[in-house]
mmCIF file of C-alpha atoms and ligand atoms in Angstrom:
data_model
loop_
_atom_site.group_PDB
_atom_site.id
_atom_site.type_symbol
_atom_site.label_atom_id
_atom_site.label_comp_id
_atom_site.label_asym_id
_atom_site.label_seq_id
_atom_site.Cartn_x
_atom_site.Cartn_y
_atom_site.Cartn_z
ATOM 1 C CA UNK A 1 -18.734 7.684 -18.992
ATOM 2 C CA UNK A 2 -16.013 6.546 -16.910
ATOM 3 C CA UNK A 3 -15.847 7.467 -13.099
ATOM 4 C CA UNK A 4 -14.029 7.604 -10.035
ATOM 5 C CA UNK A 5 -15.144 6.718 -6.805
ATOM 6 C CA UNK A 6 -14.552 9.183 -4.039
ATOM 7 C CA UNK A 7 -15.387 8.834 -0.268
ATOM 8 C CA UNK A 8 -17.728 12.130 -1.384
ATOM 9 C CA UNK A 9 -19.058 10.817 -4.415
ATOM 10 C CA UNK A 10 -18.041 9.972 -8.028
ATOM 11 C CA UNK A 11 -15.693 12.383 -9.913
ATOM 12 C CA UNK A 12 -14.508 12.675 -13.744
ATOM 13 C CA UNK A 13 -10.955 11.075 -13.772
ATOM 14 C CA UNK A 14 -10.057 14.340 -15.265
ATOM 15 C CA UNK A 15 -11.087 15.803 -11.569
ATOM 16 C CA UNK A 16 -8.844 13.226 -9.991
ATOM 17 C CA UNK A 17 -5.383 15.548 -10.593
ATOM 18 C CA UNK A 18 -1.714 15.305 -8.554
ATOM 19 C CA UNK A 19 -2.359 11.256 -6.463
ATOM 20 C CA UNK A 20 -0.584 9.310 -4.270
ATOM 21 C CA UNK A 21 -1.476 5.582 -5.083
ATOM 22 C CA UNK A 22 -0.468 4.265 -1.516
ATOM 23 C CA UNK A 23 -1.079 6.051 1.386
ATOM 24 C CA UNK A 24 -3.612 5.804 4.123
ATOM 25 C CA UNK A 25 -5.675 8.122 6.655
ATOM 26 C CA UNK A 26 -7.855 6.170 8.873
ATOM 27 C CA UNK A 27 -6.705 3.213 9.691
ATOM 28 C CA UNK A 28 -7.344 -0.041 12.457
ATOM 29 C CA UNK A 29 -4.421 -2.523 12.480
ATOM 30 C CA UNK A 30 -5.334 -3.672 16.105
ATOM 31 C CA UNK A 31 -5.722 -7.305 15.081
ATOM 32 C CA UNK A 32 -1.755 -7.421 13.100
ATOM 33 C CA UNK A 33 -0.649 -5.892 16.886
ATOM 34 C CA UNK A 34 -1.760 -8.733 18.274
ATOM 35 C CA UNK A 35 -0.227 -11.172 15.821
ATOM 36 C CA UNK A 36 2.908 -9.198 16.399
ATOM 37 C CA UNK A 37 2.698 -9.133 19.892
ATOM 38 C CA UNK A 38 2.467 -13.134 19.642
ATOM 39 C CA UNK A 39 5.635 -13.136 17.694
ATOM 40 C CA UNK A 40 8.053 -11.485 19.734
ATOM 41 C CA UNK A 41 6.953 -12.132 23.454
ATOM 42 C CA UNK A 42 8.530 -10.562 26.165
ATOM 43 C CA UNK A 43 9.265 -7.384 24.898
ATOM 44 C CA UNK A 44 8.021 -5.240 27.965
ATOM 45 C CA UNK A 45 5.743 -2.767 27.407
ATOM 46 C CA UNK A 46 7.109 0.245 28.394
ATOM 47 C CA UNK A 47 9.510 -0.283 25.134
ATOM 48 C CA UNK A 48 6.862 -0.326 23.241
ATOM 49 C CA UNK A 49 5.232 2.649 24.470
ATOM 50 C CA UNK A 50 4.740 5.487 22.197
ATOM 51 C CA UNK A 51 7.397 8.276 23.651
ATOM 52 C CA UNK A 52 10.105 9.622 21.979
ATOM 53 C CA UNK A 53 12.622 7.756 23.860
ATOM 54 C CA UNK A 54 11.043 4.431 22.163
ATOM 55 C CA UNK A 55 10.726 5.677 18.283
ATOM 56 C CA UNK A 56 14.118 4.054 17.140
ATOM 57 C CA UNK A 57 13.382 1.032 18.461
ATOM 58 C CA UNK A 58 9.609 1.284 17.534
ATOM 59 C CA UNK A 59 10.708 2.225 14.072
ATOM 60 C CA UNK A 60 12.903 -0.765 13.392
ATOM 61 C CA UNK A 61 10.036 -3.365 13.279
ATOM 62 C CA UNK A 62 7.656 -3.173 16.129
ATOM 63 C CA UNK A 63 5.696 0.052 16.226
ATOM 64 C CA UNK A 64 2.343 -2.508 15.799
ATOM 65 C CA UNK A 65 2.975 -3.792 19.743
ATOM 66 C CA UNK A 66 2.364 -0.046 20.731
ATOM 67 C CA UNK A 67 -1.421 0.096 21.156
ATOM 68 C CA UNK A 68 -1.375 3.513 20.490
ATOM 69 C CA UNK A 69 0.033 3.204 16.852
ATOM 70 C CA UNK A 70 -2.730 0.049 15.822
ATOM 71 C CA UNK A 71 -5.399 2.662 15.588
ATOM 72 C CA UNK A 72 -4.831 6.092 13.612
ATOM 73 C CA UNK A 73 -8.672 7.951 14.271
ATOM 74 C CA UNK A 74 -7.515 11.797 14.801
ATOM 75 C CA UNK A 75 -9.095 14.051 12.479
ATOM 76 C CA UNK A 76 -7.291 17.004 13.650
ATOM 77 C CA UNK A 77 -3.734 15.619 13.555
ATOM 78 C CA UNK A 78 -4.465 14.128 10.173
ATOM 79 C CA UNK A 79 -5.829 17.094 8.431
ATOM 80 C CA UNK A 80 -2.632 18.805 9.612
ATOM 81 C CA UNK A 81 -0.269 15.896 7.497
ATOM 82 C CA UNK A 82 -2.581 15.494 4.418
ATOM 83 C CA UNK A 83 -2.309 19.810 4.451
ATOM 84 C CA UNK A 84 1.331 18.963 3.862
ATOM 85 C CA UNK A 85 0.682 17.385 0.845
ATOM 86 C CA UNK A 86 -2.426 19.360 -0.311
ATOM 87 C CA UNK A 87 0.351 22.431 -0.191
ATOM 88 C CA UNK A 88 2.501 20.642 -2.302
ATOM 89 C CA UNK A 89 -0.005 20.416 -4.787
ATOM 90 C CA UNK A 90 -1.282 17.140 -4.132
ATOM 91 C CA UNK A 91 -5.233 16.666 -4.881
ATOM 92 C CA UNK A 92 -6.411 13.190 -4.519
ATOM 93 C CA UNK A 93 -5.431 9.972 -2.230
ATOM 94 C CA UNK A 94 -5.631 6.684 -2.536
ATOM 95 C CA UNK A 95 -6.083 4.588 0.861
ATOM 96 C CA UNK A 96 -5.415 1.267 0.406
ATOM 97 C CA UNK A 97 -6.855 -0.286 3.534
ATOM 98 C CA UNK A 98 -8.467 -3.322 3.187
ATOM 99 C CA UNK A 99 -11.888 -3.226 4.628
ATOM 100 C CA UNK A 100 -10.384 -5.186 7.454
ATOM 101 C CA UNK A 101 -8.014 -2.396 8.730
ATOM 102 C CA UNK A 102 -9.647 0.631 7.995
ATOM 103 C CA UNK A 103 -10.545 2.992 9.683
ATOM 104 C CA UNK A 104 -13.774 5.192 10.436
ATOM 105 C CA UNK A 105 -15.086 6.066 6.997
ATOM 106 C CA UNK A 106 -17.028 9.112 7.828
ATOM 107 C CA UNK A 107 -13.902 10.711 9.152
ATOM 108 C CA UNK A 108 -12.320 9.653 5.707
ATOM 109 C CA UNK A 109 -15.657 11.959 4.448
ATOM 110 C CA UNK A 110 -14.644 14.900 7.238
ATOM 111 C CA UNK A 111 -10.788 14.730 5.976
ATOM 112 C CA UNK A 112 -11.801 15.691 2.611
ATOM 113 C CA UNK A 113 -14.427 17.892 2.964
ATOM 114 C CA UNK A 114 -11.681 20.163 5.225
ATOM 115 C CA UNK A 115 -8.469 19.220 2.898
ATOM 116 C CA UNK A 116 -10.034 19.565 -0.170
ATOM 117 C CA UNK A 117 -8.426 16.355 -0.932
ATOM 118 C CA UNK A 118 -10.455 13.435 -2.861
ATOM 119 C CA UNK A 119 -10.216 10.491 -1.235
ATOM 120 C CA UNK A 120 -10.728 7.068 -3.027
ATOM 121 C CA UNK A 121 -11.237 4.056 0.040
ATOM 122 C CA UNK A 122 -10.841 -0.168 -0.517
ATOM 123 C CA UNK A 123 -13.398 -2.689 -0.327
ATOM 124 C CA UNK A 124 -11.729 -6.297 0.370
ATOM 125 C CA UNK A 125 -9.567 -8.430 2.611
ATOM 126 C CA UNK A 126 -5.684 -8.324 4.680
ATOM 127 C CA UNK A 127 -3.414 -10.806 4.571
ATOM 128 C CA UNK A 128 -4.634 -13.905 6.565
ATOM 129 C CA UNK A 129 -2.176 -13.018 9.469
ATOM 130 C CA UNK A 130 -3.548 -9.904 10.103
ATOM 131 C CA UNK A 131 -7.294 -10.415 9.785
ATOM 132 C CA UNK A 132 -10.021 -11.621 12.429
ATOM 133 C CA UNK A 133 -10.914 -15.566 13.419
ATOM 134 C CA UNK A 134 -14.230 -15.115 11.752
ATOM 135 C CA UNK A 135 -13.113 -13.818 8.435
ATOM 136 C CA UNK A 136 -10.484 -16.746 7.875
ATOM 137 C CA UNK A 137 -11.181 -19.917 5.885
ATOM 138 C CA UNK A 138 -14.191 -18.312 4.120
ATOM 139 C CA UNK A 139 -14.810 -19.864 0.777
ATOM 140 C CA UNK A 140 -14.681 -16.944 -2.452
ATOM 141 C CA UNK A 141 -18.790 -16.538 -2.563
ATOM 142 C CA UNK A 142 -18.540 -15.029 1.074
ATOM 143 C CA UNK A 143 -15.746 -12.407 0.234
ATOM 144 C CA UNK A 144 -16.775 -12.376 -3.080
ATOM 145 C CA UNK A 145 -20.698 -10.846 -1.381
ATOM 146 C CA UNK A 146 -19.044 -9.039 1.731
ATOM 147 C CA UNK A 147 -16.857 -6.844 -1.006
ATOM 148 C CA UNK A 148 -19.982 -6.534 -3.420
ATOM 149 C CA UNK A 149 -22.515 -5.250 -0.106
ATOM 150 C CA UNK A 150 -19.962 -2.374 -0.076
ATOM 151 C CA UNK A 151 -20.377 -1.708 -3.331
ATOM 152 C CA UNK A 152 -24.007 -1.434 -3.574
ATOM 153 C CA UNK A 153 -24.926 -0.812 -0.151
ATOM 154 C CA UNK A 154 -22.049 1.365 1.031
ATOM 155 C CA UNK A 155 -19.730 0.992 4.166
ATOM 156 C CA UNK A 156 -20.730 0.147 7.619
ATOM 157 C CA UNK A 157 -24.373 1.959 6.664
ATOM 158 C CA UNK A 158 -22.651 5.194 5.564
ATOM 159 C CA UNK A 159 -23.299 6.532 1.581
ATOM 160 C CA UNK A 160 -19.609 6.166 0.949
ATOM 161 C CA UNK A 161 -18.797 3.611 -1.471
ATOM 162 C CA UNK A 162 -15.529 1.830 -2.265
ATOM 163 C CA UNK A 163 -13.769 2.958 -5.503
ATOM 164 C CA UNK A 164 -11.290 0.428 -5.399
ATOM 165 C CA UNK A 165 -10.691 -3.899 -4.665
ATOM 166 C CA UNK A 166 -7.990 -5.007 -2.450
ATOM 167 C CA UNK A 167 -6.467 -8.214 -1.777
ATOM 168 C CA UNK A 168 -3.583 -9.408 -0.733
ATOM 169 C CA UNK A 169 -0.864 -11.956 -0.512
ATOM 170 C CA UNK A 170 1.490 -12.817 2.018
ATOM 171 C CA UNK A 171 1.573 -16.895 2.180
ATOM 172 C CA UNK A 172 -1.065 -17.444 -0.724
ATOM 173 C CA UNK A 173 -3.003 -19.623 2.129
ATOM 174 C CA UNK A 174 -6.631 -20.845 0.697
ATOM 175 C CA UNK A 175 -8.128 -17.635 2.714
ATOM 176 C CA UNK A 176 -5.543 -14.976 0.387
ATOM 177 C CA UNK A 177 -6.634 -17.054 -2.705
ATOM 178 C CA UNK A 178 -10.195 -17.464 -2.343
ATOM 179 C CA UNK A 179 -10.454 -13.135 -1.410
ATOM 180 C CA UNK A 180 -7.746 -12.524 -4.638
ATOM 181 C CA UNK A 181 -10.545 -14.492 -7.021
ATOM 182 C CA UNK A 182 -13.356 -12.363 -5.303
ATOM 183 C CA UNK A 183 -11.528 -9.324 -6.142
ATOM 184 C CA UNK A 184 -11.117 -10.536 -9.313
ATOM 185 C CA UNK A 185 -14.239 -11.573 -9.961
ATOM 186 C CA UNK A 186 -15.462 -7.987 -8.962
ATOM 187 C CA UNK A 187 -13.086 -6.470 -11.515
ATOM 188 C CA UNK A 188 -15.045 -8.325 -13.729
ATOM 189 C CA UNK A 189 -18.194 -7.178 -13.131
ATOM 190 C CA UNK A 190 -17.761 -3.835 -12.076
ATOM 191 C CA UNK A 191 -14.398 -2.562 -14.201
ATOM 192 C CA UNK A 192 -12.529 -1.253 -10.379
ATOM 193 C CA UNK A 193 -9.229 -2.127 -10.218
ATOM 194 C CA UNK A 194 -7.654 -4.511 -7.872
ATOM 195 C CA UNK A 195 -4.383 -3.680 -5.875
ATOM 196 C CA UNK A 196 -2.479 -6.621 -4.497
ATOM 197 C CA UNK A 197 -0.846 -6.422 -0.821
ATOM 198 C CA UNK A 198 2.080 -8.373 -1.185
ATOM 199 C CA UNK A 199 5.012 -8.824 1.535
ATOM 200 C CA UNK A 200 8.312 -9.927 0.330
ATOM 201 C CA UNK A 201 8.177 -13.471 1.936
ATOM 202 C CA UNK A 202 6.227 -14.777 -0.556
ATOM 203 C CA UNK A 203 8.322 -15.887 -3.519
ATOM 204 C CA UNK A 204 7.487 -13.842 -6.399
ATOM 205 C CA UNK A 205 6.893 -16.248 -9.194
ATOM 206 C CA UNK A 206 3.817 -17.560 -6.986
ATOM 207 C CA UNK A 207 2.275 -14.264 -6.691
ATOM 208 C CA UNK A 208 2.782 -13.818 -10.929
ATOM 209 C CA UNK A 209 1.486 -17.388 -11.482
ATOM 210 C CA UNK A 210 -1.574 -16.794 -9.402
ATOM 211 C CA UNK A 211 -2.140 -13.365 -10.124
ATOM 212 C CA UNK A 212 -1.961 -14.995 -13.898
ATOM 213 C CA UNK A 213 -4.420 -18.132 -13.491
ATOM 214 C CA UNK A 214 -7.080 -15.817 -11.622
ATOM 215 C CA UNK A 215 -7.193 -13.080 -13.880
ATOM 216 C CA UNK A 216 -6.968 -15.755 -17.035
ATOM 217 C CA UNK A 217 -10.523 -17.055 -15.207
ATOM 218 C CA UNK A 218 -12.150 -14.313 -15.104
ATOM 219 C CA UNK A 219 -11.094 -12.196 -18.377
ATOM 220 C CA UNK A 220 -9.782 -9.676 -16.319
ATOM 221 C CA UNK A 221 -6.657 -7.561 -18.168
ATOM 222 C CA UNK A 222 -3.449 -7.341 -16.065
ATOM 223 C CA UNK A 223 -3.392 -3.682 -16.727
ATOM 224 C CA UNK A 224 -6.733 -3.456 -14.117
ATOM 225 C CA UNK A 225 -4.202 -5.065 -11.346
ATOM 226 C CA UNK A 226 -2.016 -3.014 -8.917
ATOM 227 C CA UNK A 227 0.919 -5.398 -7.156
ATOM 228 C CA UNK A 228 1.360 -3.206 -4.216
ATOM 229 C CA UNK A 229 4.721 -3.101 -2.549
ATOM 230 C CA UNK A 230 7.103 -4.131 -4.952
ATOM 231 C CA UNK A 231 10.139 -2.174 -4.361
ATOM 232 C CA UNK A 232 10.018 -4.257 -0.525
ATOM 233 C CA UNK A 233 11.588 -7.146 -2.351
ATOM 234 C CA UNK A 234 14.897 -5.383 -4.698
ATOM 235 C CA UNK A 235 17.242 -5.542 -2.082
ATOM 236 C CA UNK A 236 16.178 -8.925 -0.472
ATOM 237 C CA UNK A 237 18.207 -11.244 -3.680
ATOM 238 C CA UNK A 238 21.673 -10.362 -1.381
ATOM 239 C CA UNK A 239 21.894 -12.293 1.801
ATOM 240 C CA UNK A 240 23.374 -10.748 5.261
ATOM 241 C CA UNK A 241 25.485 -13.135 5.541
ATOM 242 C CA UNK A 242 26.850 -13.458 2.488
ATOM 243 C CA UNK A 243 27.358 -9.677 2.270
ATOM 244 C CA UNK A 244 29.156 -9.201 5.788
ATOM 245 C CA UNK A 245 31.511 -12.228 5.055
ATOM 246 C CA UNK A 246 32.379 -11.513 1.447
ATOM 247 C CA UNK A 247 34.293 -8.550 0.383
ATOM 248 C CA UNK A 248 33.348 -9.027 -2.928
ATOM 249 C CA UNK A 249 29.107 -9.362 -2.204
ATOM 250 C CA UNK A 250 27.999 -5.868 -3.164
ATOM 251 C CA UNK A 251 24.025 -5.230 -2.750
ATOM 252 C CA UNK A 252 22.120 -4.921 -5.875
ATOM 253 C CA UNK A 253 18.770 -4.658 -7.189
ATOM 254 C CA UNK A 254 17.010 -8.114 -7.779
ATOM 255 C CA UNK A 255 14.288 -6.689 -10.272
ATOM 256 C CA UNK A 256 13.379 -9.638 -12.150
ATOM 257 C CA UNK A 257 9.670 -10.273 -10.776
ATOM 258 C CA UNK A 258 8.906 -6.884 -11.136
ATOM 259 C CA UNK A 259 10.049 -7.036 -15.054
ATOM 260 C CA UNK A 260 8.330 -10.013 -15.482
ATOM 261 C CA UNK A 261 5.256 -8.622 -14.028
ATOM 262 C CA UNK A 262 5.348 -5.188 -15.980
ATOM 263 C CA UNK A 263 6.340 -7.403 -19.248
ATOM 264 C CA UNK A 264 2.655 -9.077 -18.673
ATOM 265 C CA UNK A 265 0.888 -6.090 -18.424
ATOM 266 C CA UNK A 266 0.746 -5.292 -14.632
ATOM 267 C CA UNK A 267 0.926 -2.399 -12.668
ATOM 268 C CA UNK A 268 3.366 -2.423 -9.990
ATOM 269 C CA UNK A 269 3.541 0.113 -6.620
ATOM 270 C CA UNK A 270 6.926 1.010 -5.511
ATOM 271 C CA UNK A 271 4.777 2.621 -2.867
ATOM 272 C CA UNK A 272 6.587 2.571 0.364
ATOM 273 C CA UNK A 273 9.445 5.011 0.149
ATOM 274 C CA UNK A 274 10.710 6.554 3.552
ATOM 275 C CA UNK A 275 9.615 3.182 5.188
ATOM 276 C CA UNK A 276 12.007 3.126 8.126
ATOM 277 C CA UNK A 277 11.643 -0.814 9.131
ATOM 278 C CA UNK A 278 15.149 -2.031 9.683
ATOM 279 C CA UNK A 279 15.507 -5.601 10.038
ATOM 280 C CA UNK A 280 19.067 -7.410 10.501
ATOM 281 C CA UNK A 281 17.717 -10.933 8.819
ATOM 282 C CA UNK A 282 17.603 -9.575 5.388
ATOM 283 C CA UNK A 283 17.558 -5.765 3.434
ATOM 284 C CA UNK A 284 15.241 -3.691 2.878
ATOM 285 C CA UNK A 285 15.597 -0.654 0.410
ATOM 286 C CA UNK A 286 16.564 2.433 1.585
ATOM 287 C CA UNK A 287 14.996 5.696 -0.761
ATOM 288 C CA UNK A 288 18.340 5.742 -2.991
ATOM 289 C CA UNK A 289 17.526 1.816 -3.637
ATOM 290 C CA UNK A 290 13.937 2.755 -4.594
ATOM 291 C CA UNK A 291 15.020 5.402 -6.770
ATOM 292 C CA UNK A 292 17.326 3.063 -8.764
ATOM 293 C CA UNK A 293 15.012 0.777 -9.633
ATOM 294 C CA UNK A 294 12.371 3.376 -10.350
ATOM 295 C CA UNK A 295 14.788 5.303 -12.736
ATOM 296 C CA UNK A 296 15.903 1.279 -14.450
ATOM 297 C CA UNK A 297 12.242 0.352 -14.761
ATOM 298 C CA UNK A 298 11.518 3.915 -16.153
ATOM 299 C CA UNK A 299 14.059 3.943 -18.658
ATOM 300 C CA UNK A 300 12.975 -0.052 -19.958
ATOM 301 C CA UNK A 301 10.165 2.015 -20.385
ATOM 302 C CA UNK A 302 7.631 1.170 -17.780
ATOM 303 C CA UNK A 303 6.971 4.176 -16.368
ATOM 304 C CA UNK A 304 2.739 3.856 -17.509
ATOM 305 C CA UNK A 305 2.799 1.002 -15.172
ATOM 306 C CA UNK A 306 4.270 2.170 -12.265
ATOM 307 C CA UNK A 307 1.948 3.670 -9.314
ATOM 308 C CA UNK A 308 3.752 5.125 -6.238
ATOM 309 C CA UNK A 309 2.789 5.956 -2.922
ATOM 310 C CA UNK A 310 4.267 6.270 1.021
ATOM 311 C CA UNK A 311 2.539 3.398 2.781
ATOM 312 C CA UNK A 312 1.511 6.703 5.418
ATOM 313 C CA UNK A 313 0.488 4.279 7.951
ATOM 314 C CA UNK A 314 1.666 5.035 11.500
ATOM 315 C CA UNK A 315 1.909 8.109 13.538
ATOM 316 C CA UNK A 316 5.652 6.941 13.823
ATOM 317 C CA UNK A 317 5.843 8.539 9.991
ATOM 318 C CA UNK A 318 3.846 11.863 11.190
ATOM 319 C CA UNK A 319 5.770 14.833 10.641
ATOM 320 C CA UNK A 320 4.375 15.797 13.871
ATOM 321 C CA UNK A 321 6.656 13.112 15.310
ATOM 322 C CA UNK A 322 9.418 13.676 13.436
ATOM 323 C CA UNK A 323 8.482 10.988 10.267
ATOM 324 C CA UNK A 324 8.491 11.867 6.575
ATOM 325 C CA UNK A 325 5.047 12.690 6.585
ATOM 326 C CA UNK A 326 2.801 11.703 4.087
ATOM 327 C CA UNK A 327 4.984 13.384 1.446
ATOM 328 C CA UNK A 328 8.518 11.808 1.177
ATOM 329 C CA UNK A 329 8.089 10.258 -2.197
ATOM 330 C CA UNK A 330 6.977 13.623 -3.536
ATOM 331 C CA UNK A 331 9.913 15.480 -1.554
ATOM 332 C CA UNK A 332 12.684 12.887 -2.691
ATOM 333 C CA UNK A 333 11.962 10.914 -6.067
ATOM 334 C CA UNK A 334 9.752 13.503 -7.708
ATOM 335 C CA UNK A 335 12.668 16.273 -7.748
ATOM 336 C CA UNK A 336 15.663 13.904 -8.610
ATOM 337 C CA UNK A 337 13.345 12.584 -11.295
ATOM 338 C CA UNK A 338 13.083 15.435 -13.091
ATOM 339 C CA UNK A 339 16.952 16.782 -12.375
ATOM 340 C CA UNK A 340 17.755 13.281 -14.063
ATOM 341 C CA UNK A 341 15.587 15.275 -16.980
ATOM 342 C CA UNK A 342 12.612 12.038 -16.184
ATOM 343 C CA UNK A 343 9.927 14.576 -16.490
ATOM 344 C CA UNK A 344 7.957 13.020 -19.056
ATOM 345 C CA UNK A 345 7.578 9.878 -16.368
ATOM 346 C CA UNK A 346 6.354 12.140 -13.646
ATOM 347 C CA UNK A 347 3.315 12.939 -15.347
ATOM 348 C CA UNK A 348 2.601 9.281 -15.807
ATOM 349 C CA UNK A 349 3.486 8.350 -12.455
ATOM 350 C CA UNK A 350 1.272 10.838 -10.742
ATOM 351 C CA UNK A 351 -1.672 11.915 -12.738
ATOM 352 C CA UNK A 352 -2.490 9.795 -15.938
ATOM 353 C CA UNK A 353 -1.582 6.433 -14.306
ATOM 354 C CA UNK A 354 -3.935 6.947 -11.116
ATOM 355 C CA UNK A 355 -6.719 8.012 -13.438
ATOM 356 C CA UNK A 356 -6.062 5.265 -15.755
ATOM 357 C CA UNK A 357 -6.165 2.522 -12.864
ATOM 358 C CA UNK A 358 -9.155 3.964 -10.770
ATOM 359 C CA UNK A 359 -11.395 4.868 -13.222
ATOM 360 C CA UNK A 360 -14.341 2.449 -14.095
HETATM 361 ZN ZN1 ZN B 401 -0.636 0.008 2.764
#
């Protein structure tokens, strides 16, 4: 019989109801902070501190240089946002933190118990940029056991066990590839589903090709592989420049890698709607870009591949700070999706397509 993994135990995927595919509760980005901080010296730190003066400018890049945003651990504030979504009718969460950025799982175990929420938590590695000295340059075997003690042992001596595989890819460096063919190896043997971090500097035919040789190795079907932030990359095909200079440059969706990967059998996450990162180098969506290519890749008929989620990361996006909460997706697309009469897609997007993917 096919399962679910919960932070409370293992569920029927029939049990698994109304999910968000990309969000997160507890969560430790302290080490990306200090890779950010590295890139952009001299920013003082009182503009970086966390008060309301500062949330614009926090918001438009470098809310990981406030200390107070690398570490999300309050159970009280966050039972208050995931009640937002529980009263929307939301039942189940998936937190894609890497085991390297997670949080405190035993608070994951508190948040559920007093949300009624199920909770599904990663085993696996961040992108090499945001990870620890010791956990670079590690050959597959040593990810490939590190995600497999979680498995069988449970997390950091806790009985809550990982119900999902995450990797990721942001430069494809040897540390990336080796953890991606651990996941994927683990997919293997165990049936859990891998979901892909990818950031939209890597050029997408690298991630499909080596998403493609790695899961070719180990016999593993595309359809048990999330790519996880897809809809960063469909406005990034028009350049600034070009667009400021030229009357004529319009911006439109570049949506070819995520056809290409759907056309293979992949699941893709257009998982970080409301994401308010505005950077003047190149575009990112905005919600009416994600909804575009959501309703194109919907009507090519993709919508059984398609996972979504907020990317709920930062208390920048707490309602109690004036963010989206952990519910914009389900406040924007859900409702214009089914005036656009898209229905039918909403039930793939939100319930059979999470219990599809994390069931094992
Ligand atoms: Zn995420």
């Amino acid at each position: 019989m096919a399962k679910i993994t919960t932070v409370c135990g293992d569920i029927a995927p029939d049990q698994l109801g109304f999910t968000t595919m990309h969000d997160h509760t507890f969560i430790d980005l302290s080490v990306s902070g200090a890779y950010m901080e590295s890139m952009f010296p001299g920013i003082p730190q009182e503009m970086v501190r966390f008060v309301p003066e500062n949330y614009g400018f926090l918001k438009s890049g470098t809310y990981l240089m406030c200390k107070e945003l690398q570490v999300v651990d309050d159970l009280e504030g966050m039972t208050k946002e995931y009640g937002y979504f529980a009263a929307l009718g939301g039942k189940s969460v998936c937190d894609a933190a890497p085991s390297t950025a997670r949080g405190d799982v035993r608070k994951m175990k508190a948040l559920s118990e007093k949300t009624g929420l199920n909770i599904i938590c990663a085993t696996g590695i961040y992108h090499e940029a945001a990870i620890a000295e010791d956990m670079r340059n590690r050959d597959t075997e040593f990810y490939y056991h590190f995600c497999k003690d979680e498995i069988e042992k449970g997390i950091d001596g806790t009985d809550v066990h990982p119900g999902l595989l995450k990797a990721a890819l942001a430069t494809g460096s040897e540390t990336e590839t080796a953890v991606l063919e651990a996941c994927v190896r683990l997919s293997a043997e165990t049936g859990m589903s891998v979901h892909v971090h990818t950031e939209p500097t890597m050029d997408g035919d690298e991630i499909l090709d080596l998403l493609n040789a790695t899961t070719k190795k180990y016999g593993v079907d595309p359809g048990r592989v999330v790519v996880c932030h897809m809809d960063n990359r469909i406005a990034c095909g028009v350049m600034v420049g070009d667009y400021l200079e030229d009357p004529d440059v319009d911006r439109t969706l570049d949506l070819t890698i995520q056809k290409a990967l759907l056309g293979q059998g992949y699941n893709i996450g257009l998982d970080t709607w409301g994401m308010p990162v505005v950077n003047p180098n190149f575009f990112m969506p905005d919600d009416f870009e994600r909804m575009k290519a959501l309703v194109t890749l919907i009507d090519l008929g993709y919508a059984g591949q398609i996972t979504l989620g907020n990317d709920f990361s930062s208390k920048l996006m707490w309602r109690a700070y004036g963010g989206f909460g952990c519910t914009r997706f389900e406040e924007y697309a859900l409702p214009l999706l089914e005036q656009l009469g898209r229905e039918e897609a909403v039930k793939k997007l939100v319930y059979e397509n999470p219990a599809r993917i994390l069931a094992y």
